[in-house]
Amino acid sequence: MRVVVAGGSGFLGSHLCEALLRRGDSVCCLDDFSSGPAANTDPLLRTSGFERLPCDVTAPFQVTGDVDAVVHLASPASPYDYQRHPLRTLAAGSRGTENLLELALRHRARFVLASTSEVYGDPQVHPQDEDYWGHVSPVGPRSVYDEAKRFAEALTMAYRRAEGADAGIVRIFNTYGPRMRAHDGRVVSTFVRQALAGEPLTVFGDGSQTRSFCYVDDLVDGLVAMLGTDLPGPFNLGNPSERTVLELADLVRRIIGSDAELRHLPLPVDDPVRRRPVIARARAALGWTPRVPLEVGLRRTVGWFAARPDEAGREGAWFLPA
Ligand code: NAD
Ligand code: UDP
């Protein structure tokens, strides 16, 4: 297969590119390097079958040659990033999705949209299965991301129904691992960076809110499985093992052997209180199940950050000016 990976130089995208190349696919990575450094995929430029096309998928772009599949990962993804770049985020979900669906349709290629657990908003149903319609503020600070992804899902289903596109959706829950940006503001990268530096861990609110953390390798397995079907989904992809933010802070400190303090800061507006995926559908239809326990994945992540002190010291939180 020749797979176009939009957002392929990002955290998830670079791991996906590697997995596809490992199994013998060719990969065309599209990225504007706005939140994923080129360094993530520079080493792949020496791998046969890999090419990289610097471009913004919300503007016209051209991919030449065969295309068998398109994966759309190109969007600001952390709350820190998307709230600083609201218009880019809305464009990535709308124009970016449309451009990539058109590319897939022209080639009769498989299309997979990387949607998110954020389509469930601050859920009033727990845990969340795919039939839940969500509880999203259309005007709050997170809406640029949540609504962009909801629109992207609607667009994907419209192309499938009206145009016969072989398009499907996965809803990704909080995923962590090597190559997260140290300053992306997400909780795992932030706690690991702070604990390694001996700084206080910034807990928003009282830390009783929950998330369910999936290791990146597991998530990539799910994306690859989705590429291999013609199913529409949506499928939740995530690890159902649910933790409070305080539990995560304790685990990170224990792994690092840190006695860093906790610093409580105000809870951000509309921060979801609880989040845990039901993954029965992905298990049954994709034969997919996450395998890496949180402690194992965190140890790998800590090891990666610990080996890159420069990364953690880098002040820039965003590669483009806000
Ligand atoms: P990331 O920021 O590391 O990756 C996004 C990549 O897309 C970056 O390389 C960025 O430069 C690129 N990009 C952004 N806008 C672009 C544009 N207009 N044109 C071309 N390239 C563009 O984030 P990630 O965590 O790897 O997330 C990847 C995708 O998965 C995103 O769509 C995100 O919404 C989704 N997702 C991720 C998670 C998670 O926990 N990591 C959870 C839910 C959904
Ligand atoms: N969080 C925190 N301290 C931080 C960053 C995040 O307590 O320094 C909390 C945040 O309020 C949320 C959870 O951790 O409840 C997960 O946040 P993240 O930004 O990683 O992902 P999302 O909110 O998109 O699930």
Tab-separated table of C-alpha atoms and ligand atoms in Angstrom:
chain	number	residue	atom	x	y	z
A	1	MET	CA	0.000	0.000	0.000
A	2	ARG	CA	1.022	3.611	-0.469
A	3	VAL	CA	-0.396	5.506	2.486
A	4	VAL	CA	-0.684	9.280	2.781
A	5	VAL	CA	-0.268	10.232	6.445
A	6	ALA	CA	-1.423	13.814	7.015
A	7	GLY	CA	0.153	15.092	10.222
A	8	GLY	CA	2.774	12.364	9.806
A	9	SER	CA	5.553	14.274	11.546
A	10	GLY	CA	3.560	14.655	14.751
A	11	PHE	CA	3.558	12.502	17.863
A	12	LEU	CA	1.114	9.820	16.664
A	13	GLY	CA	1.856	10.370	12.987
A	14	SER	CA	5.579	9.670	13.200
A	15	HIS	CA	4.942	6.397	15.056
A	16	LEU	CA	2.327	5.445	12.460
A	17	CYS	CA	4.723	6.213	9.570
A	18	GLU	CA	7.323	3.940	11.186
A	19	ALA	CA	4.835	1.108	11.703
A	20	LEU	CA	3.647	1.295	8.086
A	21	LEU	CA	7.203	1.326	6.731
A	22	ARG	CA	8.076	-1.648	8.963
A	23	ARG	CA	5.347	-3.728	7.375
A	24	GLY	CA	6.500	-2.772	3.867
A	25	ASP	CA	4.116	0.023	2.920
A	26	SER	CA	5.220	3.218	1.206
A	27	VAL	CA	4.415	6.404	3.084
A	28	CYS	CA	3.852	9.959	1.908
A	29	CYS	CA	3.892	12.220	4.964
A	30	LEU	CA	2.134	15.584	4.680
A	31	ASP	CA	2.938	18.068	7.421
A	32	ASP	CA	3.357	21.798	7.968
A	33	PHE	CA	5.456	21.177	11.119
A	34	SER	CA	3.213	23.479	13.144
A	35	SER	CA	3.047	21.138	16.147
A	36	GLY	CA	5.181	18.207	15.013
A	37	PRO	CA	8.890	18.890	14.497
A	38	ALA	CA	10.537	17.786	11.260
A	39	ALA	CA	13.072	16.025	13.507
A	40	ASN	CA	10.416	13.370	14.234
A	41	THR	CA	10.603	12.135	10.641
A	42	ASP	CA	14.066	13.333	9.517
A	43	PRO	CA	15.555	9.869	10.168
A	44	LEU	CA	12.871	8.303	7.943
A	45	LEU	CA	14.037	10.322	4.936
A	46	ARG	CA	16.815	7.757	4.587
A	47	THR	CA	14.288	4.884	4.506
A	48	SER	CA	13.212	3.679	1.083
A	49	GLY	CA	9.485	4.086	0.575
A	50	PHE	CA	9.251	7.228	2.698
A	51	GLU	CA	8.698	10.699	1.289
A	52	ARG	CA	7.703	13.925	2.995
A	53	LEU	CA	5.750	16.753	1.456
A	54	PRO	CA	5.781	19.948	3.537
A	55	CYS	CA	2.317	21.462	3.108
A	56	ASP	CA	-0.711	22.837	4.884
A	57	VAL	CA	-3.609	20.450	4.259
A	58	THR	CA	-6.139	23.270	4.670
A	59	ALA	CA	-4.791	24.887	1.465
A	60	PRO	CA	-4.565	23.280	-1.990
A	61	PHE	CA	-1.770	20.699	-2.233
A	62	GLN	CA	-0.819	18.016	-4.700
A	63	VAL	CA	0.099	14.398	-4.108
A	64	THR	CA	1.375	12.639	-7.209
A	65	GLY	CA	1.470	8.876	-7.777
A	66	ASP	CA	-0.721	6.107	-6.420
A	67	VAL	CA	-2.650	6.514	-3.189
A	68	ASP	CA	-4.202	3.460	-1.511
A	69	ALA	CA	-5.062	5.024	1.835
A	70	VAL	CA	-5.198	8.414	3.551
A	71	VAL	CA	-5.001	8.933	7.316
A	72	HIS	CA	-5.976	12.385	8.606
A	73	LEU	CA	-4.053	13.208	11.775
A	74	ALA	CA	-3.262	16.820	10.846
A	75	SER	CA	-4.626	19.077	13.571
A	76	PRO	CA	-3.442	20.889	16.663
A	77	ALA	CA	-4.219	18.295	19.320
A	78	SER	CA	-3.381	19.411	22.849
A	79	PRO	CA	-5.700	21.867	24.630
A	80	TYR	CA	-2.707	24.176	24.988
A	81	ASP	CA	-2.125	24.126	21.219
A	82	TYR	CA	-5.668	24.315	19.915
A	83	GLN	CA	-6.745	27.105	22.239
A	84	ARG	CA	-3.823	29.223	21.003
A	85	HIS	CA	-4.662	28.427	17.391
A	86	PRO	CA	-8.447	28.297	17.230
A	87	LEU	CA	-8.792	29.231	13.556
A	88	ARG	CA	-6.100	26.803	12.392
A	89	THR	CA	-7.859	24.096	14.403
A	90	LEU	CA	-11.250	24.767	12.836
A	91	ALA	CA	-9.633	24.829	9.391
A	92	ALA	CA	-7.863	21.504	9.980
A	93	GLY	CA	-11.142	19.815	10.890
A	94	SER	CA	-13.152	21.385	8.073
A	95	ARG	CA	-11.103	22.340	4.989
A	96	GLY	CA	-8.328	19.909	5.867
A	97	THR	CA	-10.768	17.014	6.167
A	98	GLU	CA	-12.503	17.959	2.933
A	99	ASN	CA	-9.216	18.209	0.991
A	100	LEU	CA	-8.068	14.821	2.271
A	101	LEU	CA	-11.440	13.176	1.602
A	102	GLU	CA	-11.298	14.510	-1.970
A	103	LEU	CA	-7.799	13.074	-2.353
A	104	ALA	CA	-9.004	9.677	-1.117
A	105	LEU	CA	-12.085	9.761	-3.321
A	106	ARG	CA	-10.075	10.589	-6.473
A	107	HIS	CA	-7.941	7.518	-5.861
A	108	ARG	CA	-10.763	5.290	-4.531
A	109	ALA	CA	-8.508	5.025	-1.469
A	110	ARG	CA	-9.349	4.097	2.114
A	111	PHE	CA	-9.744	7.199	4.350
A	112	VAL	CA	-9.369	7.150	8.138
A	113	LEU	CA	-10.203	10.204	10.237
A	114	ALA	CA	-8.436	10.589	13.580
A	115	SER	CA	-11.300	11.912	15.660
A	116	THR	CA	-11.265	12.199	19.417
A	117	SER	CA	-12.920	11.404	22.723
A	118	GLU	CA	-13.522	15.171	22.858
A	119	VAL	CA	-16.575	14.649	20.631
A	120	TYR	CA	-18.161	13.395	23.893
A	121	GLY	CA	-17.278	16.738	25.550
A	122	ASP	CA	-17.728	16.668	29.322
A	123	PRO	CA	-19.659	13.391	29.194
A	124	GLN	CA	-22.834	12.850	31.169
A	125	VAL	CA	-22.677	9.136	30.417
A	126	HIS	CA	-19.861	7.034	31.854
A	127	PRO	CA	-18.017	5.148	30.448
A	128	GLN	CA	-18.445	6.372	26.875
A	129	ASP	CA	-19.461	4.086	24.035
A	130	GLU	CA	-19.837	5.148	20.417
A	131	ASP	CA	-23.611	5.535	20.633
A	132	TYR	CA	-23.308	8.403	23.093
A	133	TRP	CA	-23.842	11.734	21.289
A	134	GLY	CA	-21.838	13.809	23.698
A	135	HIS	CA	-22.139	16.935	25.826
A	136	VAL	CA	-20.200	19.684	24.082
A	137	SER	CA	-20.302	23.438	24.488
A	138	PRO	CA	-20.522	24.935	20.993
A	139	VAL	CA	-19.027	28.230	22.178
A	140	GLY	CA	-16.611	27.370	25.014
A	141	PRO	CA	-12.812	27.485	24.699
A	142	ARG	CA	-12.593	23.790	23.762
A	143	SER	CA	-15.285	24.090	21.104
A	144	VAL	CA	-12.830	24.907	18.304
A	145	TYR	CA	-11.409	21.422	18.662
A	146	ASP	CA	-14.513	19.488	19.690
A	147	GLU	CA	-16.775	20.987	17.049
A	148	ALA	CA	-14.108	20.804	14.335
A	149	LYS	CA	-13.804	17.075	14.994
A	150	ARG	CA	-17.577	16.643	15.131
A	151	PHE	CA	-17.853	18.445	11.794
A	152	ALA	CA	-15.017	16.297	10.416
A	153	GLU	CA	-16.961	13.189	11.470
A	154	ALA	CA	-20.125	14.474	9.770
A	155	LEU	CA	-18.146	15.262	6.611
A	156	THR	CA	-16.571	11.803	6.621
A	157	MET	CA	-19.978	10.127	6.895
A	158	ALA	CA	-21.422	12.409	4.200
A	159	TYR	CA	-18.642	11.450	1.771
A	160	ARG	CA	-19.287	7.824	2.585
A	161	ARG	CA	-23.052	8.051	2.137
A	162	ALA	CA	-23.270	10.516	-0.745
A	163	GLU	CA	-20.052	9.791	-2.667
A	164	GLY	CA	-19.389	6.170	-1.796
A	165	ALA	CA	-16.036	7.001	-0.208
A	166	ASP	CA	-14.371	4.145	1.707
A	167	ALA	CA	-14.155	6.348	4.772
A	168	GLY	CA	-14.072	5.558	8.484
A	169	ILE	CA	-13.633	7.191	11.873
A	170	VAL	CA	-11.664	6.356	14.991
A	171	ARG	CA	-12.131	8.309	18.231
A	172	ILE	CA	-8.805	8.450	20.008
A	173	PHE	CA	-8.656	8.744	23.805
A	174	ASN	CA	-5.678	10.294	25.658
A	175	THR	CA	-2.538	8.732	24.242
A	176	TYR	CA	1.004	9.191	25.543
A	177	GLY	CA	4.535	8.047	24.800
A	178	PRO	CA	7.900	9.026	23.347
A	179	ARG	CA	7.893	12.101	21.056
A	180	MET	CA	5.241	14.008	22.920
A	181	ARG	CA	6.497	17.590	23.014
A	182	ALA	CA	7.830	18.394	26.470
A	183	HIS	CA	5.914	21.675	26.465
A	184	ASP	CA	2.706	20.598	24.719
A	185	GLY	CA	0.786	21.240	27.954
A	186	ARG	CA	-0.670	17.723	28.103
A	187	VAL	CA	-0.723	16.117	31.490
A	188	VAL	CA	1.673	13.196	30.898
A	189	SER	CA	4.402	15.209	29.157
A	190	THR	CA	4.018	18.022	31.704
A	191	PHE	CA	4.226	15.788	34.797
A	192	VAL	CA	7.177	13.824	33.413
A	193	ARG	CA	9.063	17.010	32.480
A	194	GLN	CA	8.320	18.618	35.855
A	195	ALA	CA	9.214	15.543	37.915
A	196	LEU	CA	12.492	15.040	36.025
A	197	ALA	CA	13.385	18.683	36.679
A	198	GLY	CA	12.396	18.425	40.355
A	199	GLU	CA	9.753	21.089	39.831
A	200	PRO	CA	6.266	21.016	41.384
A	201	LEU	CA	3.686	19.073	39.377
A	202	THR	CA	0.885	21.378	38.258
A	203	VAL	CA	-2.424	19.703	39.156
A	204	PHE	CA	-5.424	21.524	37.740
A	205	GLY	CA	-8.333	21.653	40.185
A	206	ASP	CA	-8.312	19.066	42.976
A	207	GLY	CA	-6.968	16.361	40.639
A	208	SER	CA	-10.006	14.106	41.050
A	209	GLN	CA	-10.880	14.341	37.334
A	210	THR	CA	-10.105	11.170	35.402
A	211	ARG	CA	-8.595	10.165	32.078
A	212	SER	CA	-7.770	6.769	30.564
A	213	PHE	CA	-4.275	6.698	29.113
A	214	CYS	CA	-3.284	4.602	26.100
A	215	TYR	CA	0.325	3.867	25.122
A	216	VAL	CA	1.225	5.056	21.626
A	217	ASP	CA	2.199	1.622	20.239
A	218	ASP	CA	-1.224	0.233	21.126
A	219	LEU	CA	-2.937	3.178	19.509
A	220	VAL	CA	-0.922	2.799	16.312
A	221	ASP	CA	-1.922	-0.889	16.163
A	222	GLY	CA	-5.548	0.264	16.240
A	223	LEU	CA	-5.009	2.778	13.430
A	224	VAL	CA	-3.339	0.122	11.284
A	225	ALA	CA	-6.191	-2.314	11.974
A	226	MET	CA	-8.715	0.359	10.950
A	227	LEU	CA	-6.809	0.959	7.703
A	228	GLY	CA	-7.176	-2.726	6.892
A	229	THR	CA	-10.994	-2.671	6.920
A	230	ASP	CA	-13.667	-0.860	4.935
A	231	LEU	CA	-15.737	-0.188	8.056
A	232	PRO	CA	-17.117	3.260	8.886
A	233	GLY	CA	-16.849	3.079	12.667
A	234	PRO	CA	-16.791	5.207	14.636
A	235	PHE	CA	-14.576	3.110	16.890
A	236	ASN	CA	-13.245	4.221	20.254
A	237	LEU	CA	-9.493	3.600	20.492
A	238	GLY	CA	-8.133	3.959	23.987
A	239	ASN	CA	-7.126	2.103	27.106
A	240	PRO	CA	-10.081	1.709	29.500
A	241	SER	CA	-7.851	1.763	32.575
A	242	GLU	CA	-9.104	4.969	34.215
A	243	ARG	CA	-7.000	7.088	36.624
A	244	THR	CA	-7.434	10.349	38.444
A	245	VAL	CA	-4.929	13.088	37.693
A	246	LEU	CA	-3.672	12.719	41.286
A	247	GLU	CA	-3.060	8.991	40.724
A	248	LEU	CA	-1.123	9.829	37.578
A	249	ALA	CA	0.973	12.383	39.475
A	250	ASP	CA	1.792	9.780	42.143
A	251	LEU	CA	2.722	7.164	39.568
A	252	VAL	CA	5.019	9.531	37.661
A	253	ARG	CA	6.740	10.597	40.893
A	254	ARG	CA	7.157	6.969	41.989
A	255	ILE	CA	8.660	5.901	38.647
A	256	ILE	CA	11.087	8.819	38.648
A	257	GLY	CA	11.786	8.558	42.378
A	258	SER	CA	10.845	12.201	42.788
A	259	ASP	CA	9.481	13.922	45.871
A	260	ALA	CA	8.372	16.957	43.860
A	261	GLU	CA	5.416	18.791	45.405
A	262	LEU	CA	2.017	19.238	43.832
A	263	ARG	CA	0.967	22.756	42.889
A	264	HIS	CA	-2.786	23.110	42.487
A	265	LEU	CA	-3.902	25.543	39.776
A	266	PRO	CA	-7.441	26.463	38.705
A	267	LEU	CA	-9.331	23.855	36.688
A	268	PRO	CA	-9.621	25.031	33.058
A	269	VAL	CA	-13.091	25.944	31.782
A	270	ASP	CA	-15.075	22.933	30.482
A	271	ASP	CA	-12.377	20.447	31.544
A	272	PRO	CA	-14.102	17.036	31.269
A	273	VAL	CA	-14.668	15.466	34.699
A	274	ARG	CA	-14.505	11.782	33.723
A	275	ARG	CA	-13.410	9.929	30.619
A	276	ARG	CA	-13.152	6.235	29.889
A	277	PRO	CA	-13.723	4.438	26.596
A	278	VAL	CA	-15.868	1.393	26.013
A	279	ILE	CA	-13.818	-0.487	23.424
A	280	ALA	CA	-16.029	-3.548	22.830
A	281	ARG	CA	-16.732	-2.428	19.283
A	282	ALA	CA	-13.079	-2.031	18.296
A	283	ARG	CA	-12.267	-5.364	19.967
A	284	ALA	CA	-14.970	-7.167	18.003
A	285	ALA	CA	-14.653	-5.472	14.613
A	286	LEU	CA	-10.916	-4.741	14.469
A	287	GLY	CA	-9.630	-7.523	16.708
A	288	TRP	CA	-7.822	-4.745	18.578
A	289	THR	CA	-7.050	-4.477	22.255
A	290	PRO	CA	-4.534	-2.294	24.102
A	291	ARG	CA	-1.788	-4.315	25.791
A	292	VAL	CA	0.666	-1.946	27.466
A	293	PRO	CA	-0.128	-1.244	31.147
A	294	LEU	CA	0.164	2.398	32.230
A	295	GLU	CA	3.178	1.825	34.450
A	296	VAL	CA	5.093	0.065	31.644
A	297	GLY	CA	4.239	2.768	29.109
A	298	LEU	CA	5.127	5.526	31.538
A	299	ARG	CA	8.518	3.950	32.253
A	300	ARG	CA	9.259	3.949	28.515
A	301	THR	CA	8.089	7.546	28.215
A	302	VAL	CA	10.154	8.679	31.198
A	303	GLY	CA	13.189	6.896	29.722
A	304	TRP	CA	12.733	8.748	26.452
A	305	PHE	CA	12.415	12.163	28.117
A	306	ALA	CA	15.262	11.467	30.536
A	307	ALA	CA	17.564	10.768	27.583
A	308	ARG	CA	16.677	14.146	26.043
A	309	PRO	CA	17.258	16.868	28.636
A	310	ASP	CA	17.521	19.479	25.852
A	311	GLU	CA	14.005	18.647	24.753
A	312	ALA	CA	12.644	19.274	28.233
A	313	GLY	CA	14.621	22.472	28.548
A	314	ARG	CA	13.281	23.915	25.330
A	315	GLU	CA	11.100	26.865	26.194
A	316	GLY	CA	9.085	27.073	23.001
A	317	ALA	CA	5.714	25.418	23.483
A	318	TRP	CA	4.634	25.906	19.897
A	319	PHE	CA	6.606	25.850	16.706
A	320	LEU	CA	4.597	28.656	15.138
A	321	PRO	CA	3.994	31.990	16.860
A	322	ALA	CA	0.532	32.196	18.438
B	1	NAD	P1	0.563	16.409	17.099
B	1	NAD	O1	0.341	17.863	17.288
B	1	NAD	O2	1.846	15.824	17.565
B	1	NAD	O3	0.385	16.003	15.573
B	1	NAD	C1	-0.358	16.751	14.644
B	1	NAD	C2	0.494	16.902	13.396
B	1	NAD	O4	-0.271	17.560	12.377
B	1	NAD	C3	1.731	17.766	13.628
B	1	NAD	O5	2.850	17.166	13.033
B	1	NAD	C4	1.390	19.101	12.941
B	1	NAD	O6	2.543	19.779	12.488
B	1	NAD	C5	0.486	18.621	11.810
B	1	NAD	N1	-0.453	19.615	11.330
B	1	NAD	C6	-1.311	20.358	12.079
B	1	NAD	N2	-2.053	21.146	11.271
B	1	NAD	C7	-1.659	20.889	9.992
B	1	NAD	C8	-2.046	21.383	8.727
B	1	NAD	N3	-2.997	22.299	8.580
B	1	NAD	N4	-1.425	20.902	7.627
B	1	NAD	C9	-0.450	19.965	7.732
B	1	NAD	N5	-0.040	19.454	8.915
B	1	NAD	C10	-0.640	19.915	10.037
B	1	NAD	O7	-0.662	15.661	17.798
B	1	NAD	P2	-0.962	14.120	17.994
B	1	NAD	O8	-1.143	13.888	19.418
B	1	NAD	O9	0.003	13.302	17.231
B	1	NAD	O10	-2.403	14.018	17.316
B	1	NAD	C11	-2.577	13.549	15.994
B	1	NAD	C12	-4.058	13.492	15.673
B	1	NAD	O11	-4.715	12.586	16.557
B	1	NAD	C13	-4.763	14.827	15.795
B	1	NAD	O12	-5.695	14.967	14.749
B	1	NAD	C14	-5.486	14.728	17.112
B	1	NAD	O13	-6.654	15.501	17.125
B	1	NAD	C15	-5.793	13.238	17.191
B	1	NAD	N6	-5.917	12.805	18.590
B	1	NAD	C16	-4.818	12.659	19.371
B	1	NAD	C17	-4.969	12.287	20.694
B	1	NAD	C18	-3.789	12.080	21.624
B	1	NAD	O14	-3.991	11.773	22.802
B	1	NAD	N7	-2.555	12.193	21.175
B	1	NAD	C19	-6.254	12.088	21.231
B	1	NAD	C20	-7.345	12.276	20.401
B	1	NAD	C21	-7.170	12.623	19.071
B	2	UDP	N1	-3.904	18.600	33.707
B	2	UDP	C1	-3.300	18.906	34.914
B	2	UDP	N2	-2.081	19.526	34.902
B	2	UDP	C2	-1.427	19.842	33.751
B	2	UDP	C3	-2.038	19.511	32.520
B	2	UDP	C4	-3.285	18.905	32.533
B	2	UDP	O1	-3.851	18.638	35.979
B	2	UDP	O2	-0.322	20.407	33.820
B	2	UDP	C5	-5.209	17.911	33.712
B	2	UDP	C6	-6.278	18.583	32.841
B	2	UDP	O3	-6.959	19.579	33.576
B	2	UDP	C7	-7.156	17.415	32.478
B	2	UDP	C8	-6.191	16.221	32.441
B	2	UDP	O4	-5.034	16.627	33.155
B	2	UDP	O5	-8.115	17.195	33.478
B	2	UDP	C9	-5.781	15.823	31.019
B	2	UDP	O6	-5.331	16.992	30.359
B	2	UDP	P1	-4.672	16.939	28.921
B	2	UDP	O7	-4.433	18.354	28.500
B	2	UDP	O8	-3.514	16.019	28.899
B	2	UDP	O9	-5.775	16.251	27.995
B	2	UDP	P2	-7.350	16.493	27.792
B	2	UDP	O10	-7.853	17.516	28.747
B	2	UDP	O11	-7.463	16.909	26.376
B	2	UDP	O12	-7.937	15.159	28.061
